[in-house]
Amino acid sequence: MINDSCEKRLFFGFQVEAPWPEDFPSARLLDPSHRHLTVAFLGKTSYQKVQDFLERMPKPSFLLGQVGVFDSCLFLPPKTPRVVAYHMKALGYQNLLLNYQKELSHFLEEEGYHMDKRDFLPHVTLGRSPFFHEKWEEYFFPLPMYYSSLHLYESLGNSHYQSLWNFPLQPPFIEIEHEADIAFHIYGETPEDIHLHAQMALSFECPALLKYLDSQKLKTSIEEIVIQLNEMVIEADREEGTPFKAVSFHGDICKKQERFYEWEMIVDV
Amino acid sequence: MSNLEKIGPASYLVPKERGMHVPGLLIATEALIREMEIERPLEQVRNVAHLQGILGYSVAMPDIHWGYGFPIGGVAAMDAKEGVISPGGVGYDINCGVRLAIIPISMRDMTDKMKRDLLKRIYEIVPSGVGRGQRGKKPLSQKDYQVLVKQGARWSVEQGYGFAQDLEHIESHGCIKGADLAAVSEHARDRGKDQLGTIGSGNHFVEVGEIQKIFLGDTASAWGVEEGLIYAMIHSGSRGFGHQVCQDTLTTFVNKGFHEGLPDRQLVAAPIQSSDGKKYFAGMAAAANFAFNNRQQILHEVRQAFHDVCSIKMEEVRLLYDVCHNIAKFETHKIDGNQKEVCVHRKGATRAYGPGAEELMPLFKQTGQPVLVPGDMGRASYLLVGLGNPLTFCSSCHGAGRARSRVQSLKSWKGIDLIDHMETKGVLVMATSNRTIAEEMPDAYKDVDNVVEAVEEAKLASRVARLRPHLVLKG
């Protein structure tokens, strides 16, 4: 039962999905379900006050969870690191997260909160000290990720968090049932998104594919998209192997609910 | 039951609808139909019936499931002159297939230690899993490719992998005629250059077990198959080489608009007699011959493991048969009372020639050909004998068929030590990936007993022996 009257340590953050490895180097690791991308930290504050502005606070302008890549390992704060984190580089629409973070921070300042003035560093905390820098740096390899629903989180201590409210976003892809192969529903606000998100779905299954991901020359026809996806699979298969035979020419891009484009992608394995 | 009309034992007609040139034919028992997800694969059976030049029926086997364009477990015969050839009717893994060898020792004579050592040795010398090619072996040169795509499995035998008598025990004697390396891209050659003798990932495997029960004593005896003896079964295909041949062709066909007018883009096809059709067949045959070589070299490695661990001479590990289950072949069949040359697409289906078939070596010409049906790694596999049923263009099933998606399997086995679990069931398993084991657990498949029962009822093939797995190497 949530007590509305008391003060809580609160912050806004996005839920993060990634194909997390099971064997990170040692640290006091956060449970994968608690890994998040913080956008605004409120500190200890009245939960009632926050509830009062939730409805009118700015919401993300985007309907879909955004995709990115964890491209480096961070130790924060830099001088006396207490946490190890992965840095997130956005793919696709580069400024969406930054713009939203600015907009939300501005709103919260007007509500009387003190916001951190340092440049926003999008990252996901994975563990707390003690940890060995070298082991984490040596272990690091790029991972695909996407962030989905925006949450108001309460920090419960010991790296445990509780979601008190959320604003859902459509995930960029969902794995669906397929008897013999693997299959996904891919979503996008544009056909180009479908192409990018299909590449991300494959990279979630096989992170080695990230090296061959092309977020610039995005195609719009299903034939072109499938051909590029297969080029990506072939390159990765030649260099390091993939669990995929090929992406099939199945289905078409269609518009669902007048909001998203959707494609059912089937991958022969 | 989805507008199906029973026309014989375990045989259902899928009535001809608008656009279909022929009706469909589903081989299954009522019980199997009730438990399978039938609508999407049946839609694919109907779609296949739209292809130009299809004759007889668009056939579905009892292990049918939803596939790429064609259902997996689909058979379609096209008029060799007027019809089309479709890469979707063969699949990405061209000449994926199975071979079965008999080892002249009893499973009872194997100690637990020997079994563990044997599996470990197989794991050491048969490369398996994602990206695993051959290490320490010379990659295939262009000259090697030139010869092996023309000669088929004979090339490996000449390189020292196996024995000349093996060739008579392989479908089409281990060589599909008409292969041409010029029809194969550099990409394909590059992908395949170090992959001969490797099983790959997914549902491919090497399995060692015991012949558990004999059904047809005379046939079993003629084939040297005895209750209690050890068998080795190998399931693999043409690896990256074949995948690339398929992909290159699909890209060309789609770019040329060959899919227009078809109910599904994945059925894209070219007239058999056109230059595009001929080029695909030449590339497909090259990939099929690559796959025969792959299984020939895997068998060599398995023979080596038996030699190292059980002190069995390599030549005593006797190849019984090797079948293709993803292939298009020119064959002659009796259709409407006339002998006709057709291009039979078998996608997840096995040729099941009965006694007297021209191509077979004398022993099998007398008995009918062996038909190999891997089940799952926990329950059983089957050795059948073909009956040469003309309704299915002498075809039978190729396996148990999946009952559960990979996602469902992963979820249901999450957090369980699968290797321990399988060991409690009497099966030792090794794999490069735990995920593969979870996806391939026995309950992911239909019960193969029920599938072969349908095949037998429909008179496509008869049971010769039931095989029980003991040791399994997965990709």
Short mmCIF file of N, CA, C and O in Angstrom, two decimals, chain A residues 205-268:
data_model
loop_
_atom_site.label_atom_id
_atom_site.label_comp_id
_atom_site.label_asym_id
_atom_site.label_seq_id
_atom_site.Cartn_x
_atom_site.Cartn_y
_atom_site.Cartn_z
N GLU A 205 18.65 -10.41 -30.68
CA GLU A 205 18.86 -11.87 -30.68
C GLU A 205 20.34 -12.20 -30.81
O GLU A 205 20.79 -13.22 -30.32
N CYS A 206 21.07 -11.35 -31.52
CA CYS A 206 22.48 -11.64 -31.80
C CYS A 206 23.25 -10.30 -31.79
O CYS A 206 23.38 -9.66 -32.84
N PRO A 207 23.71 -9.84 -30.61
CA PRO A 207 24.34 -8.51 -30.52
C PRO A 207 25.50 -8.30 -31.48
O PRO A 207 25.83 -7.16 -31.81
N ALA A 208 26.12 -9.40 -31.97
CA ALA A 208 27.23 -9.23 -32.91
C ALA A 208 26.77 -8.50 -34.18
O ALA A 208 27.59 -7.90 -34.89
N LEU A 209 25.48 -8.53 -34.46
CA LEU A 209 24.96 -7.87 -35.67
C LEU A 209 25.07 -6.35 -35.61
O LEU A 209 25.01 -5.68 -36.64
N LEU A 210 25.20 -5.81 -34.39
CA LEU A 210 25.25 -4.34 -34.24
C LEU A 210 26.32 -3.71 -35.12
O LEU A 210 26.14 -2.61 -35.64
N LYS A 211 27.42 -4.44 -35.27
CA LYS A 211 28.54 -3.94 -36.06
C LYS A 211 28.12 -3.65 -37.50
O LYS A 211 28.73 -2.84 -38.18
N TYR A 212 27.10 -4.32 -37.96
CA TYR A 212 26.70 -4.21 -39.37
C TYR A 212 25.42 -3.40 -39.54
O TYR A 212 24.86 -3.31 -40.61
N LEU A 213 24.94 -2.82 -38.41
CA LEU A 213 23.68 -2.07 -38.45
C LEU A 213 23.87 -0.75 -39.18
O LEU A 213 24.87 -0.07 -38.98
N ASP A 214 22.94 -0.43 -40.04
CA ASP A 214 23.01 0.83 -40.79
C ASP A 214 21.81 1.68 -40.39
O ASP A 214 20.68 1.38 -40.76
N SER A 215 22.07 2.75 -39.62
CA SER A 215 20.95 3.60 -39.18
C SER A 215 20.79 4.82 -40.07
O SER A 215 19.95 5.67 -39.81
N GLN A 216 21.59 4.91 -41.12
CA GLN A 216 21.55 6.09 -41.98
C GLN A 216 20.74 5.86 -43.26
O GLN A 216 19.81 6.61 -43.55
N LYS A 217 21.12 4.79 -44.00
CA LYS A 217 20.45 4.58 -45.30
C LYS A 217 19.23 3.69 -45.09
O LYS A 217 19.26 2.49 -45.44
N LEU A 218 18.19 4.26 -44.53
CA LEU A 218 17.02 3.43 -44.20
C LEU A 218 16.07 3.35 -45.38
O LEU A 218 15.83 4.34 -46.08
N LYS A 219 15.55 2.17 -45.61
CA LYS A 219 14.69 1.90 -46.78
C LYS A 219 13.22 1.96 -46.37
O LYS A 219 12.88 1.87 -45.19
N THR A 220 12.37 2.03 -47.39
CA THR A 220 10.95 2.13 -47.10
C THR A 220 10.11 0.99 -47.69
O THR A 220 8.99 0.79 -47.27
N SER A 221 10.65 0.29 -48.69
CA SER A 221 9.85 -0.81 -49.25
C SER A 221 10.29 -2.12 -48.60
O SER A 221 11.47 -2.28 -48.24
N ILE A 222 9.36 -3.04 -48.46
CA ILE A 222 9.67 -4.27 -47.75
C ILE A 222 10.75 -5.08 -48.49
O ILE A 222 11.61 -5.70 -47.87
N GLU A 223 10.70 -5.03 -49.82
CA GLU A 223 11.71 -5.76 -50.58
C GLU A 223 13.12 -5.24 -50.26
O GLU A 223 14.03 -6.01 -49.99
N GLU A 224 13.25 -3.89 -50.28
CA GLU A 224 14.58 -3.30 -50.00
C GLU A 224 15.01 -3.56 -48.57
O GLU A 224 16.18 -3.81 -48.29
N ILE A 225 14.03 -3.49 -47.67
CA ILE A 225 14.36 -3.72 -46.25
C ILE A 225 14.87 -5.15 -46.06
O ILE A 225 15.91 -5.37 -45.42
N VAL A 226 14.15 -6.11 -46.62
CA VAL A 226 14.54 -7.52 -46.44
C VAL A 226 15.92 -7.76 -47.06
O VAL A 226 16.76 -8.45 -46.47
N ILE A 227 16.14 -7.17 -48.22
CA ILE A 227 17.45 -7.38 -48.87
C ILE A 227 18.57 -6.82 -47.98
O ILE A 227 19.58 -7.48 -47.74
N GLN A 228 18.36 -5.61 -47.42
CA GLN A 228 19.41 -5.05 -46.55
C GLN A 228 19.59 -5.89 -45.29
O GLN A 228 20.72 -6.12 -44.84
N LEU A 229 18.47 -6.34 -44.69
CA LEU A 229 18.59 -7.14 -43.46
C LEU A 229 19.39 -8.41 -43.74
O LEU A 229 20.22 -8.83 -42.93
N ASN A 230 19.15 -8.99 -44.90
CA ASN A 230 19.89 -10.21 -45.23
C ASN A 230 21.36 -9.93 -45.51
O ASN A 230 22.23 -10.74 -45.17
N GLU A 231 21.65 -8.76 -46.09
CA GLU A 231 23.07 -8.40 -46.28
C GLU A 231 23.76 -8.31 -44.92
O GLU A 231 24.89 -8.75 -44.74
N MET A 232 23.03 -7.74 -43.96
CA MET A 232 23.56 -7.61 -42.59
C MET A 232 23.82 -8.99 -41.97
O MET A 232 24.88 -9.25 -41.40
N VAL A 233 22.85 -9.89 -42.15
CA VAL A 233 22.99 -11.25 -41.61
C VAL A 233 24.16 -11.96 -42.28
O VAL A 233 24.99 -12.61 -41.61
N ILE A 234 24.26 -11.80 -43.59
CA ILE A 234 25.33 -12.50 -44.34
C ILE A 234 26.70 -12.01 -43.88
O ILE A 234 27.60 -12.80 -43.62
N GLU A 235 26.84 -10.68 -43.77
CA GLU A 235 28.13 -10.13 -43.34
C GLU A 235 28.52 -10.68 -41.97
O GLU A 235 29.64 -11.12 -41.75
N ALA A 236 27.54 -10.64 -41.05
CA ALA A 236 27.83 -11.11 -39.69
C ALA A 236 28.13 -12.60 -39.70
O ALA A 236 29.01 -13.08 -38.98
N ASP A 237 27.42 -13.34 -40.54
CA ASP A 237 27.62 -14.80 -40.58
C ASP A 237 29.01 -15.13 -41.12
O ASP A 237 29.66 -16.05 -40.64
N ARG A 238 29.43 -14.36 -42.11
CA ARG A 238 30.77 -14.61 -42.68
C ARG A 238 31.86 -14.32 -41.66
O ARG A 238 32.86 -15.03 -41.58
N GLU A 239 31.67 -13.25 -40.89
CA GLU A 239 32.72 -12.82 -39.97
C GLU A 239 32.71 -13.61 -38.66
O GLU A 239 33.73 -14.03 -38.17
N GLU A 240 31.52 -13.74 -38.07
CA GLU A 240 31.51 -14.36 -36.73
C GLU A 240 30.40 -15.37 -36.50
O GLU A 240 30.36 -16.01 -35.44
N GLY A 241 29.49 -15.52 -37.44
CA GLY A 241 28.42 -16.50 -37.27
C GLY A 241 27.19 -15.88 -36.66
O GLY A 241 27.28 -15.01 -35.80
N THR A 242 26.03 -16.30 -37.13
CA THR A 242 24.77 -15.85 -36.53
C THR A 242 23.85 -17.07 -36.42
O THR A 242 24.06 -18.06 -37.13
N PRO A 243 22.84 -16.98 -35.55
CA PRO A 243 21.90 -18.11 -35.49
C PRO A 243 20.87 -18.07 -36.62
O PRO A 243 20.00 -18.92 -36.68
N PHE A 244 20.96 -17.06 -37.50
CA PHE A 244 19.94 -16.89 -38.53
C PHE A 244 20.37 -17.44 -39.87
O PHE A 244 21.53 -17.32 -40.24
N LYS A 245 19.38 -18.01 -40.61
CA LYS A 245 19.65 -18.32 -42.01
C LYS A 245 19.35 -17.07 -42.83
O LYS A 245 20.18 -16.65 -43.64
N ALA A 246 18.17 -16.52 -42.65
CA ALA A 246 17.80 -15.34 -43.43
C ALA A 246 16.50 -14.77 -42.92
O ALA A 246 15.72 -15.44 -42.25
N VAL A 247 16.28 -13.51 -43.29
CA VAL A 247 14.98 -12.87 -43.03
C VAL A 247 14.12 -13.14 -44.25
O VAL A 247 14.57 -12.96 -45.39
N SER A 248 12.90 -13.59 -44.03
CA SER A 248 12.08 -13.98 -45.17
C SER A 248 11.35 -12.77 -45.77
O SER A 248 11.18 -11.74 -45.12
N PHE A 249 10.91 -12.95 -47.00
CA PHE A 249 10.17 -11.89 -47.69
C PHE A 249 8.69 -11.92 -47.29
O PHE A 249 7.83 -11.62 -48.09
N HIS A 250 8.43 -12.30 -46.08
CA HIS A 250 7.05 -12.45 -45.62
C HIS A 250 6.40 -11.10 -45.34
O HIS A 250 7.02 -10.22 -44.74
N GLY A 251 5.15 -10.97 -45.73
CA GLY A 251 4.30 -9.87 -45.28
C GLY A 251 4.61 -8.52 -45.90
O GLY A 251 5.52 -8.36 -46.71
N ASP A 252 3.81 -7.54 -45.47
CA ASP A 252 3.96 -6.17 -45.95
C ASP A 252 3.88 -5.20 -44.78
O ASP A 252 3.35 -5.54 -43.74
N ILE A 253 4.38 -4.00 -45.02
CA ILE A 253 4.24 -2.97 -43.99
C ILE A 253 2.81 -2.45 -44.07
O ILE A 253 2.33 -2.08 -45.14
N CYS A 254 2.13 -2.44 -42.94
CA CYS A 254 0.77 -1.88 -42.97
C CYS A 254 0.60 -0.91 -41.81
O CYS A 254 1.40 -0.90 -40.87
N LYS A 255 -0.44 -0.11 -41.89
CA LYS A 255 -0.64 0.89 -40.84
C LYS A 255 -1.70 0.38 -39.89
O LYS A 255 -2.79 0.01 -40.30
N LYS A 256 -1.38 0.36 -38.61
CA LYS A 256 -2.30 -0.14 -37.59
C LYS A 256 -2.76 1.02 -36.72
O LYS A 256 -1.97 1.88 -36.35
N GLN A 257 -3.99 1.01 -36.38
CA GLN A 257 -4.60 1.98 -35.45
C GLN A 257 -4.34 3.44 -35.85
O GLN A 257 -4.35 4.32 -35.01
N GLU A 258 -4.06 3.66 -37.11
CA GLU A 258 -3.76 5.00 -37.63
C GLU A 258 -2.60 5.67 -36.89
O GLU A 258 -2.42 6.87 -36.95
N ARG A 259 -1.82 4.92 -36.15
CA ARG A 259 -0.73 5.54 -35.40
C ARG A 259 0.62 4.98 -35.84
O ARG A 259 1.56 5.71 -36.08
N PHE A 260 0.66 3.65 -35.91
CA PHE A 260 1.95 3.03 -36.20
C PHE A 260 1.91 2.25 -37.49
O PHE A 260 0.89 1.71 -37.87
N TYR A 261 3.08 2.16 -38.11
CA TYR A 261 3.27 1.16 -39.14
C TYR A 261 3.67 -0.14 -38.46
O TYR A 261 4.28 -0.12 -37.37
N GLU A 262 3.34 -1.25 -39.09
CA GLU A 262 3.66 -2.53 -38.48
C GLU A 262 4.08 -3.51 -39.57
O GLU A 262 3.55 -3.48 -40.68
N TRP A 263 5.02 -4.38 -39.22
CA TRP A 263 5.44 -5.46 -40.13
C TRP A 263 5.70 -6.72 -39.32
O TRP A 263 6.33 -6.65 -38.26
N GLU A 264 5.22 -7.84 -39.82
CA GLU A 264 5.51 -9.12 -39.16
C GLU A 264 6.77 -9.69 -39.81
O GLU A 264 6.75 -10.09 -40.97
N MET A 265 7.85 -9.68 -39.06
CA MET A 265 9.14 -10.15 -39.61
C MET A 265 9.38 -11.59 -39.17
O MET A 265 9.33 -11.89 -37.99
N ILE A 266 9.66 -12.45 -40.13
CA ILE A 266 9.96 -13.85 -39.81
C ILE A 266 11.40 -14.14 -40.21
O ILE A 266 11.84 -13.81 -41.31
N VAL A 267 12.10 -14.74 -39.28
CA VAL A 267 13.52 -15.02 -39.49
C VAL A 267 13.73 -16.53 -39.47
O VAL A 267 13.41 -17.19 -38.49
N ASP A 268 14.26 -17.03 -40.57
CA ASP A 268 14.51 -18.47 -40.69
C ASP A 268 15.75 -18.81 -39.86
O ASP A 268 16.79 -18.17 -40.02
#
